[in-house]
Tab-separated table of C-alpha atoms and ligand atoms in Angstrom:
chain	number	residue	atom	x	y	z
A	1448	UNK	CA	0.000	0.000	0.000
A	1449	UNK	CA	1.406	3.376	-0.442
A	1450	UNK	CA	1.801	6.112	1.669
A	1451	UNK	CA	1.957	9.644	1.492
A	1452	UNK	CA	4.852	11.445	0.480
A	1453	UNK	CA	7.202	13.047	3.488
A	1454	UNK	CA	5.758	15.950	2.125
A	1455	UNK	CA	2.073	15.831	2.487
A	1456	UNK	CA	2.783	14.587	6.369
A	1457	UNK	CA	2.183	16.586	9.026
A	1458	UNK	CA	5.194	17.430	11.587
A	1459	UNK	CA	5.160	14.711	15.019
A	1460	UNK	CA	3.022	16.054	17.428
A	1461	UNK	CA	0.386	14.690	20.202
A	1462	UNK	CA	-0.517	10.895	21.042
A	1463	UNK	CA	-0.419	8.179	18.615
A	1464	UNK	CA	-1.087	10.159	15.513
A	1465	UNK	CA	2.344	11.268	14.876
A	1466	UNK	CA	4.541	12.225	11.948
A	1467	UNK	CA	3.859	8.819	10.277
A	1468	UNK	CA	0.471	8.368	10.725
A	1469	UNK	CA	-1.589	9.172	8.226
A	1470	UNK	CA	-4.284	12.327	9.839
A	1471	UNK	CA	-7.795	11.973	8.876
A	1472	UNK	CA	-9.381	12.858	11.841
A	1473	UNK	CA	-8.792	16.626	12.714
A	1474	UNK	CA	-9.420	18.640	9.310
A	1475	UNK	CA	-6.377	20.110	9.567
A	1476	UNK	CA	-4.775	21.277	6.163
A	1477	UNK	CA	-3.796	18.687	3.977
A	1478	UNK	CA	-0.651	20.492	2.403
A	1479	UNK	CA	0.686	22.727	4.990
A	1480	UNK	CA	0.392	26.271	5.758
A	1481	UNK	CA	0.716	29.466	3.972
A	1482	UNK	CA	4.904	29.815	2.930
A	1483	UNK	CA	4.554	33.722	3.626
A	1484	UNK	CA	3.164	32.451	7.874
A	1485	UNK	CA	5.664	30.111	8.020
A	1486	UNK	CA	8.663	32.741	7.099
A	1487	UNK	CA	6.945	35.471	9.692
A	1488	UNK	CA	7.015	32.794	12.357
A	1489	UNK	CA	10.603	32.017	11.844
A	1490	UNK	CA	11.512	35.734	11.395
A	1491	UNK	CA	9.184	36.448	14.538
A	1492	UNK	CA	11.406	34.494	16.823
A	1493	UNK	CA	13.866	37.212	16.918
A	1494	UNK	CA	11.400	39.513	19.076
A	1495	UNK	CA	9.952	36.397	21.538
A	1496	UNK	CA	11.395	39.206	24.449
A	1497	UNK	CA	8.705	41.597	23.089
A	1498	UNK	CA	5.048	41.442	24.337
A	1499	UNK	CA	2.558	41.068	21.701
A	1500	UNK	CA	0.283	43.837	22.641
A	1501	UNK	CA	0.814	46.581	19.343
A	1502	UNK	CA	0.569	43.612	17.015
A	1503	UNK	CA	-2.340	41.787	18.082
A	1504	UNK	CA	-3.932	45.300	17.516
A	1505	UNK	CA	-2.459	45.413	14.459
A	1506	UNK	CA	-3.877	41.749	13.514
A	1507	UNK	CA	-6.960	42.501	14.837
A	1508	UNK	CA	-7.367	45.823	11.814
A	1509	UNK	CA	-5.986	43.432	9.512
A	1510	UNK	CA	-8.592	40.388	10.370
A	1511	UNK	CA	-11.028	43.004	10.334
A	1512	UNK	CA	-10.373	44.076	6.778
A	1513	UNK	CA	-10.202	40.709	5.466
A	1514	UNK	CA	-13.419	40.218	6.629
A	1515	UNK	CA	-14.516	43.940	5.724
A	1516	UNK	CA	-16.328	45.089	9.126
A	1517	UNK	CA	-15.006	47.973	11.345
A	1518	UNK	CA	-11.799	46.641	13.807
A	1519	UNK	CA	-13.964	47.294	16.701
A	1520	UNK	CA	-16.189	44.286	15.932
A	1521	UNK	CA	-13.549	41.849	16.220
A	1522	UNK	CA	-11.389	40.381	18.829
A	1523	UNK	CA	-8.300	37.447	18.701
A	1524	UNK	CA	-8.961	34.767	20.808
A	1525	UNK	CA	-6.967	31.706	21.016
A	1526	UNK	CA	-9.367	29.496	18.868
A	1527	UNK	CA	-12.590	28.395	19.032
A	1528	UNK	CA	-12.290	27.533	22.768
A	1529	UNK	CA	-11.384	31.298	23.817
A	1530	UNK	CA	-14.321	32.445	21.951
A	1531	UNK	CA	-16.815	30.096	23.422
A	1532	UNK	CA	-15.573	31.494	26.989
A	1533	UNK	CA	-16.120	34.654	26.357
A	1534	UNK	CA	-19.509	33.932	25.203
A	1535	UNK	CA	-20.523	31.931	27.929
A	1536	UNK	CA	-19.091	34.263	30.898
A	1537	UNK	CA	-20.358	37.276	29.066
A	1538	UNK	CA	-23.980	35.555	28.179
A	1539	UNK	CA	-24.462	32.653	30.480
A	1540	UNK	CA	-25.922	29.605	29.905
A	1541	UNK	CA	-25.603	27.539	26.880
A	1542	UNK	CA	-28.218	26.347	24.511
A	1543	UNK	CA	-26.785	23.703	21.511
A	1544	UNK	CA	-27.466	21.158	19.097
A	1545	UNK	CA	-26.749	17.296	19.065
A	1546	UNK	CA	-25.001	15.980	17.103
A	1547	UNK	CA	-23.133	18.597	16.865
A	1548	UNK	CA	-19.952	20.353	18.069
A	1549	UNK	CA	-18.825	19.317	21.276
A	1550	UNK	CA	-16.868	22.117	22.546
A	1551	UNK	CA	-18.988	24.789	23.583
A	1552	UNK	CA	-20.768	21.886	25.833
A	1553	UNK	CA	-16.920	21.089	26.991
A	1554	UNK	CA	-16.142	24.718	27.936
A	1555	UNK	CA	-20.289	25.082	29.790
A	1556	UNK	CA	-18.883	22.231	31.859
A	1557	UNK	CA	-15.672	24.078	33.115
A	1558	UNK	CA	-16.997	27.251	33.468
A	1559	UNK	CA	-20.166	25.752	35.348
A	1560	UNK	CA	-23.249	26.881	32.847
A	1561	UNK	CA	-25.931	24.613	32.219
A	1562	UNK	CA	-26.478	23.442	29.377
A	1563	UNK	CA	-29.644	22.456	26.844
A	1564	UNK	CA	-29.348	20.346	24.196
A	1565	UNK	CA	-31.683	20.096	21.374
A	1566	UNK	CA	-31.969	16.613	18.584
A	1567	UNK	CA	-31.451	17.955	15.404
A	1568	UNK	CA	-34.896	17.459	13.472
A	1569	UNK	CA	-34.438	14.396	10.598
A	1570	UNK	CA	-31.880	14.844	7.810
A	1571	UNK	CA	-29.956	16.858	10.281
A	1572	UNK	CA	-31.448	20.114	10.067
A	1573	UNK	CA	-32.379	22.275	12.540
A	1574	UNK	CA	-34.309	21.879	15.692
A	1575	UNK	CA	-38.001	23.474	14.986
A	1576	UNK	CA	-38.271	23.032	18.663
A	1577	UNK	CA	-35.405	24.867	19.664
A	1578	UNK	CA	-36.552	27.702	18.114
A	1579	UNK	CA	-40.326	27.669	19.399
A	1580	UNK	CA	-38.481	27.317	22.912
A	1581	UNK	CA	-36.539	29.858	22.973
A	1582	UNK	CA	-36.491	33.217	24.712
A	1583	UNK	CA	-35.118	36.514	24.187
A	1584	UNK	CA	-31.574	36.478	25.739
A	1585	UNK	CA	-30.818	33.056	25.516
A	1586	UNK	CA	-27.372	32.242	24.332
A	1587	UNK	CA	-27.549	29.629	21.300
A	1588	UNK	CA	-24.048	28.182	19.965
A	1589	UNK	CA	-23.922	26.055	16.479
A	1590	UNK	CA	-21.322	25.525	14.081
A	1591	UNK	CA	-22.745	26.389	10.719
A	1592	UNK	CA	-21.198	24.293	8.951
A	1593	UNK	CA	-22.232	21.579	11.433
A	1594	UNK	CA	-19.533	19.350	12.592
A	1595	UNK	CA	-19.847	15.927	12.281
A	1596	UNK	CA	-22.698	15.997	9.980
A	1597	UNK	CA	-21.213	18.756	7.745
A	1598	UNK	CA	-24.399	20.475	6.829
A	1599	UNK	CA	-25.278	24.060	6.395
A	1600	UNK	CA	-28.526	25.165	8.879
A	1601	UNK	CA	-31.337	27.107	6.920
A	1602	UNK	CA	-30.579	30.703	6.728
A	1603	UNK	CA	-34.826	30.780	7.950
A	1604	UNK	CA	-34.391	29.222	11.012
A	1605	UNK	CA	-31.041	30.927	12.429
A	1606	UNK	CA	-32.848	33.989	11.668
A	1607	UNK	CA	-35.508	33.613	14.002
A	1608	UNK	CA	-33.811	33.135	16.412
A	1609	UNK	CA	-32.398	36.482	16.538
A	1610	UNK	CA	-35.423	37.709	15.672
A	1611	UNK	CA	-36.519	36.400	18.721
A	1612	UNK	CA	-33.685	38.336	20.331
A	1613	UNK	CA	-31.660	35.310	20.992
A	1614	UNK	CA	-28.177	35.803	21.314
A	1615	UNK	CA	-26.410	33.379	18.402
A	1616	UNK	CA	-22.773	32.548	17.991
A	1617	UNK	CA	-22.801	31.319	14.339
A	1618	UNK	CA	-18.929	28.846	14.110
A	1619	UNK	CA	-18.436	29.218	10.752
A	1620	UNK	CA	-14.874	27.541	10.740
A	1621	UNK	CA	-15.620	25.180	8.595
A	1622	UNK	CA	-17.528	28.175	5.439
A	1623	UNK	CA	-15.051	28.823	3.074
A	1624	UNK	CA	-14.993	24.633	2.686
A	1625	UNK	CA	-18.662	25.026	0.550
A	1626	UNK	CA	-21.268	27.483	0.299
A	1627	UNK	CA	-20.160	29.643	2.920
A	1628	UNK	CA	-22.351	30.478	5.832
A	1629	UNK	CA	-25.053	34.123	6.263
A	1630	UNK	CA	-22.863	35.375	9.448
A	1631	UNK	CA	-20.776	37.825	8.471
A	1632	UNK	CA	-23.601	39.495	5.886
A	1633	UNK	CA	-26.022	39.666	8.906
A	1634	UNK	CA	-23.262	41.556	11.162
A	1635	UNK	CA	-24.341	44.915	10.848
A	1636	UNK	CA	-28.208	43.890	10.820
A	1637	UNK	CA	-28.636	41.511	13.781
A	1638	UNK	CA	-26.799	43.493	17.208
A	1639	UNK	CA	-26.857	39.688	19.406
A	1640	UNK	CA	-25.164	38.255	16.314
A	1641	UNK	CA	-21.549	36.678	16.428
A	1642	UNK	CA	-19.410	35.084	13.926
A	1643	UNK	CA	-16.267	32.920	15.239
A	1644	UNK	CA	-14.044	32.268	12.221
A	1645	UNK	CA	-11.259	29.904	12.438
A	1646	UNK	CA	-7.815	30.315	11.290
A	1647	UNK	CA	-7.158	26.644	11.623
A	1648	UNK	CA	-8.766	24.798	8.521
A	1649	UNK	CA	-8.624	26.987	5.640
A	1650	UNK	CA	-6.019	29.048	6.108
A	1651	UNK	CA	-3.653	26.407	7.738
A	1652	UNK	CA	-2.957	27.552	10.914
A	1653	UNK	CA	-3.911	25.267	13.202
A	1654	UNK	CA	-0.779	25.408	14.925
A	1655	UNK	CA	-1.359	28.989	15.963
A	1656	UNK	CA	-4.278	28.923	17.835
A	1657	UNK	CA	-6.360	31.589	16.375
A	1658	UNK	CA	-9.531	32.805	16.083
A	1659	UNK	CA	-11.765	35.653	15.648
A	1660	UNK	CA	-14.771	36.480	17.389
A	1661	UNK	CA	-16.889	38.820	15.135
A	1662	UNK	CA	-20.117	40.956	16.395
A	1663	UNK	CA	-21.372	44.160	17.296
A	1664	UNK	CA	-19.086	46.814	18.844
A	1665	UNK	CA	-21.334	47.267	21.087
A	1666	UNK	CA	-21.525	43.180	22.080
A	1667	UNK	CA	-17.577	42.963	21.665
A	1668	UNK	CA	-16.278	45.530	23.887
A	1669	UNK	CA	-18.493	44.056	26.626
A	1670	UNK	CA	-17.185	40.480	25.852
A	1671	UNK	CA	-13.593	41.329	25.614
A	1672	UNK	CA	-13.949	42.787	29.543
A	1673	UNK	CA	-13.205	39.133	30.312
A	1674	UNK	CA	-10.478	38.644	28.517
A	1675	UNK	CA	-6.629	37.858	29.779
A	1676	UNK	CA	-4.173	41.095	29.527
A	1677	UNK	CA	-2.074	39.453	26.275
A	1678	UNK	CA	-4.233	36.519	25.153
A	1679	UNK	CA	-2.373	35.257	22.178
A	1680	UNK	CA	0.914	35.113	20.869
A	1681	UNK	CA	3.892	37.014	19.065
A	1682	UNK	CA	4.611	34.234	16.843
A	1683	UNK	CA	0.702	33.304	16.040
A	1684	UNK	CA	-0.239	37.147	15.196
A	1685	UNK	CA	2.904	37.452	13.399
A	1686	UNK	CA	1.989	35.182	11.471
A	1687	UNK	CA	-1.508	35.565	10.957
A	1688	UNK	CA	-0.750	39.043	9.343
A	1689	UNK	CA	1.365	37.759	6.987
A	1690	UNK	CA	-0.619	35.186	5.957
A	1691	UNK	CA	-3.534	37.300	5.197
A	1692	UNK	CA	-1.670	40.565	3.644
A	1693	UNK	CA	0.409	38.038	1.289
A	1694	UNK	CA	-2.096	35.145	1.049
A	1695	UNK	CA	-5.390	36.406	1.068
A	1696	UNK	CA	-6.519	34.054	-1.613
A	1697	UNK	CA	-5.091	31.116	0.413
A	1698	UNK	CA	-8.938	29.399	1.635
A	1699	UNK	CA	-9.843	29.590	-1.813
A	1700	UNK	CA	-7.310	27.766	-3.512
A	1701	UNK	CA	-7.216	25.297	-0.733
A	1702	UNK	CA	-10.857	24.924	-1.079
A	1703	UNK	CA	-10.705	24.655	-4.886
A	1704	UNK	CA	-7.818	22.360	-4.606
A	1705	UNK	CA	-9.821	20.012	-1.853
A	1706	UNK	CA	-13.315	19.787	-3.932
A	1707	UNK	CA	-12.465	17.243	-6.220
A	1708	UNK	CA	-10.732	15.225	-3.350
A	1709	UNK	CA	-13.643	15.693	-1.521
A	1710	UNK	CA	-15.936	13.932	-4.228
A	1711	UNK	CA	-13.456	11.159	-4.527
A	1712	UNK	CA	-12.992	10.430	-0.527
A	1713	UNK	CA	-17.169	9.926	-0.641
A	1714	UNK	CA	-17.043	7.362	-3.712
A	1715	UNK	CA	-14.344	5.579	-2.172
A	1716	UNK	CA	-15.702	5.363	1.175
A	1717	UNK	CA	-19.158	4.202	-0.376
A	1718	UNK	CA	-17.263	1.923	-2.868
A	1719	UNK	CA	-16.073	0.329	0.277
A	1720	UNK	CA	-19.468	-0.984	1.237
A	1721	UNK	CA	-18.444	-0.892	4.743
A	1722	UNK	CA	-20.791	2.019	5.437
A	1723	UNK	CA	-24.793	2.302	5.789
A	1724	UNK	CA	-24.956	5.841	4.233
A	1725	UNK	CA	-21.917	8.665	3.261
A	1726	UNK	CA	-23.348	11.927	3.414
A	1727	UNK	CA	-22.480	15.090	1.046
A	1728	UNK	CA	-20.758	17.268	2.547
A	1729	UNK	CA	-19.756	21.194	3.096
A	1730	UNK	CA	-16.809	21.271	4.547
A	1731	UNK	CA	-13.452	19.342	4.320
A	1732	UNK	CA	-14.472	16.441	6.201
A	1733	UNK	CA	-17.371	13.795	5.017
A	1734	UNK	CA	-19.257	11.991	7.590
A	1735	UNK	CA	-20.129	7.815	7.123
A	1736	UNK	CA	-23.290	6.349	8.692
A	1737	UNK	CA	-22.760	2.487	10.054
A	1738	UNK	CA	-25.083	0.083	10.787
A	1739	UNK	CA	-24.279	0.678	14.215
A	1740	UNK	CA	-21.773	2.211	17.006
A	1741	UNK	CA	-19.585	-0.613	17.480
A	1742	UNK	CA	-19.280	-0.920	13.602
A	1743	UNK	CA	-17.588	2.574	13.543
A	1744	UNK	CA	-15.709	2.106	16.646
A	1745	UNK	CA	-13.938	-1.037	15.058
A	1746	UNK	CA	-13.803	0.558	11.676
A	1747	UNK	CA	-11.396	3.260	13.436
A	1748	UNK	CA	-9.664	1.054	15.208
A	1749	UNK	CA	-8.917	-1.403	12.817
A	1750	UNK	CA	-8.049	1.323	10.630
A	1751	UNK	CA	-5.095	2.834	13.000
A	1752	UNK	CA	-3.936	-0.395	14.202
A	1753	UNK	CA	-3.593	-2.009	10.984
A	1754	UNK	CA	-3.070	0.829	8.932
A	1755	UNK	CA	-2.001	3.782	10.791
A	1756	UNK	CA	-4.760	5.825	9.311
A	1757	UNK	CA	-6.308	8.095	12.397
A	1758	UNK	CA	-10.162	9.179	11.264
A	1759	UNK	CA	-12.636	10.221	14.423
A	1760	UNK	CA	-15.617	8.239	15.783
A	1761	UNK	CA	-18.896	10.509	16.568
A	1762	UNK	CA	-19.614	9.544	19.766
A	1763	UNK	CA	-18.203	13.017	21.180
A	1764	UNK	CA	-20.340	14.915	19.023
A	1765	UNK	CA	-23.392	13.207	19.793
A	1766	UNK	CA	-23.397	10.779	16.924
A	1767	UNK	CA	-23.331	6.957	17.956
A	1768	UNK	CA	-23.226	5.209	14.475
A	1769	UNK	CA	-20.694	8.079	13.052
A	1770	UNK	CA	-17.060	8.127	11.349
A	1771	UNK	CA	-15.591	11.544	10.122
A	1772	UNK	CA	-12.621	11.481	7.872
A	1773	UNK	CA	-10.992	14.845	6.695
A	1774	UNK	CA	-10.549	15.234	3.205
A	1775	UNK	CA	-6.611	13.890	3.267
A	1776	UNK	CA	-4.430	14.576	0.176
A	1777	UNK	CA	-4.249	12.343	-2.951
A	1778	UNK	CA	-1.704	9.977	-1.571
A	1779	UNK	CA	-4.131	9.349	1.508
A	1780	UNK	CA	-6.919	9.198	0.405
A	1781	UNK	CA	-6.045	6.069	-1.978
A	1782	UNK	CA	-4.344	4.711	0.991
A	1783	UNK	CA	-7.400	5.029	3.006
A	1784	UNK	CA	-9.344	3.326	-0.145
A	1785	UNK	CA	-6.844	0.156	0.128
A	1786	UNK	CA	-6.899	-0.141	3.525
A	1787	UNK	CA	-10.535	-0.388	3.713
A	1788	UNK	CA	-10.576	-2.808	0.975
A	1789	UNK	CA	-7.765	-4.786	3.530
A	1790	UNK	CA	-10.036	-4.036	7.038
A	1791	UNK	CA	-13.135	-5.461	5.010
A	1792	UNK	CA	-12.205	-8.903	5.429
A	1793	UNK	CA	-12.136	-8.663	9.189
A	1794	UNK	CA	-15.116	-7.086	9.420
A	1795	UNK	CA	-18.617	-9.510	9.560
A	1796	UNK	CA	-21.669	-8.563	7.874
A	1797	UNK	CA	-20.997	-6.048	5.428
A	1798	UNK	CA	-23.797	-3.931	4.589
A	1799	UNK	CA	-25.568	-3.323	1.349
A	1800	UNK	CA	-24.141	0.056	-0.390
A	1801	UNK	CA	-26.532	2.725	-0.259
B	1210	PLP	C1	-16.948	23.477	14.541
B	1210	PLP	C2	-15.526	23.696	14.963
B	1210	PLP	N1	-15.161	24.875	15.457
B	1210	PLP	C3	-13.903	25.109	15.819
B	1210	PLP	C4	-12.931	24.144	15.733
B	1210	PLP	C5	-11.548	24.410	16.180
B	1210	PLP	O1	-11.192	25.717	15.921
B	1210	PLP	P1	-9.845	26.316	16.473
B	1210	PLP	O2	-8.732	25.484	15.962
B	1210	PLP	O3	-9.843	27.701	15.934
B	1210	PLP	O4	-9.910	26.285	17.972
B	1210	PLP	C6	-13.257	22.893	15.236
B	1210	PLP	C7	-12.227	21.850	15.152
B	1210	PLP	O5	-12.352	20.750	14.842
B	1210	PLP	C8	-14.582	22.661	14.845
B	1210	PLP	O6	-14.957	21.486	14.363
C-alpha cells in the first residue's frame, strides 16, 4: 500500500497520531500552511522578548479588513475555545445542538453553565423546537457548517432566532470549505449576532491557535472585559498578518484544490461498502453512517492499528453510528481506499451500499 509522500505529512506532534500516521481525523490542512506564515514565524522568533500587545492590535485591523467590518467588531482569541468562553461568561448559559460540536458543551462544563441540548430534526437540520423554545436572551451556539454531519442550517431558522432576540454565535470555521455560511452578511443587521471564524482549517494555521470572534461593537467591547491582559501570541499574530496581507486568496485555492478530493474520498468510502450511508458534505471532512456504534468504533480502530490511518468516531459529538474522515491529500486518500478494501475482510456482515 502506499503512503503519502514526506511531504504531504504533518510534523510529530500529540498521542499516537504522529509524523507517520496518516491524519484523517482533525481537518487540519492537507498540504501545509501558507509559505509567507511560516517565514513570519521564523523571522518572529527574533522579538519572543517583546510582548505582543501593538501587534495583536495590528492583527486585529488586519482580520477586520479581510473580513470587511469595522476593527472594533472583532477580537483574537486563542481558537474556538477562547471564543466560546467569552460567550458563555459574558452571556451565560448555553443552549446547543446534538449531534453537533462538542466544545462549547466542553467549555459550559468548566466554566459551570448549564447546558440544553436540542436533537437535530431528521436529515440533520435544525431543531423546529429549539426555536419555538426559545427566549429573548438566551445564548444559542452552532457551528454552521455543522460538525460531524457537515451540513449548512437554513438561513430561515437561524434567523428567528435572533429575531426572537436570541443571542447566536454562528462557528463558521468550517464556510469557506462550501457554500459559505449568512454570518458575516447579517453583522451589521442583527446586534446579538456573532461570527467565530477559524484560522485553523482553511487558512492552515492550526498550529497557531487563532480565532476571531466577530459581532457588534457594542456586544464585543463588553465580551472582551473578560479577557486575559495578552491573550495570544507574538509568533501566532505574526503570522496571521502575513498570511492574510500576502495570502489572502489562500482558503480559496485550498478549497478549490480540496473539492475534487472531496468527491473522490465519498465514492471511495461508499465503494467500500463498509458504510450504511456517506453523506455530502460542506466542509473538508465527510461523515459515514454504520449500521451501528460498534461498527464505527472497530472501523477506526482497525483502521489505526492495521493501517495507521487516524479518522474520528462521533460519539463526542453526539453521533453513535458516526465516522468523520478529513478530506486527506491524494496519496491518503487512496491509501485510506486500500486499507478499507484490507479491514473489510475482518469485518462480519458487510452492509448493502446505499
Ligand atoms: C466546529 C468547529 N469549530 C472550531 C474548531 C476548532 O477551531 P480552532 O482550531 O480555531 O480552535 C473545530 C475543530 O475541529 C470545529 O470542528
Amino acid at each position: 500500500m502506499g503512503r503519502p509522500s514526506a511531504r504531504d505529512r504533518t510534523p510529530p506532534c500529540d498521542h499516537r497520531a504522529d509524523c507517520t500516521a496518516v491524519r484523517l481525523h482533525l481537518n487540519e490542512a492537507p498540504w501545509g500552511g501558507p509559505p509567507a506564515a511560516i517565514d513570519a514565524v521564523r523571522d518572529a522568533a527574533a522579538r519572543v522578548h517583546l510582548y505582543p500587545a501593538g501587534d495583536t492590535r495590528r492583527a486585529a485591523r488586519v482580520v477586520a479588513d479581510y473580513f470587511g467590518v469595522d476593527r472594533h467588531q472583532v477580537v483574537l482569541t486563542t481558537g474556538v475555545d477562547e471564543a466560546t468562553d467569552l460567550c458563555l461568561l459574558g452571556l451565560g448559559d448555553l443552549t446547543t445542538v446534538t449531534p453537533g460540536f462538542n466544545g462549547f458543551a466542553a467549555r459550559a462544563a468548566v466554566l459551570q453553565r448549564n447546558v440544553t441540548m436540542h436533537n437535530l430534526d431528521p436529515g440533520f437540520t435544525f431543531p423546529v423546537e429549539l426555536i419555538d423554545r426559545a427566549r429573548a436572551g438566551d445564548l444559542i451556539m452552532v457551528a454552521n457548517p455543522n460538525n460531524p454531519t457537515a451540513n449548512l442550517f437554513a438561513d430561515d431558522h437561524l434567523a428567528a432566532l435572533l429575531d426572537k432576540g436570541c443571542f447566536l454565535l454562528l462557528d463558521e470555521t468550517y464556510a469557506d470549505f462550501g457554500h459559505g455560511g449568512p454570518g458575516l452578511q447579517w453583522i451589521d443587521r442583527y446586534e446579538r449576532l456573532l461570527v467565530f471564524r477559524s484560522f485553523s482549517k482553511s487558512f492552515g494555521l492550526g498550529g497557531l491557535r487563532l480565532g476571531a470572534l466577530i459581532g457588534d461593537e457594542r456586544l464585543i467591547k463588553r465580551l472582551r472585559t473578560t479577557q486575559p491582559y495578552y491573550p495570544v501570541d507574538r509568533l501566532a499574530v505574526e503570522g496571521l498578518i502575513a498570511a492574510i496581507q500576502n495570502e489572502p486568496d489562500f482558503p480559496a485555492r485550498l478549497a478549490e484544490r480540496m473539492r475534487p478530493l472531496r468527491d473522490r474520498l465519498i465514492a471511495v468510502l461508499r465503494d467500500s461498502e463498509l458504510f450504511a450511508h456517506v453523506l455530502e458534505s460542506d466542509t473538508n471532512f465527510v461523515l459515514a453512517l454504520c449500521e451501528d456504534a460498534s461498527r464505527a468504533h472497530e472501523i477506526q480502530r482497525l483502521l489505526a492499528d492495521q493501517t495507521n490511518i487516524f479518522v474520528a468516531t462521533t460519539a463526542q459529538f453526539g453521533l453513535d453510528d458516526g465516522v468523520r474522515i478529513s478530506v486527506g491529500p491524494e496519496e491518503s486518500i487512496e491509501c485510506l481506499s486500500e486499507a478499507l478494501k484490507a479491514i473489510s475482510n475482518d469485518i462480519a456482515g458487510k452492509v448493502a451500499t446505499v
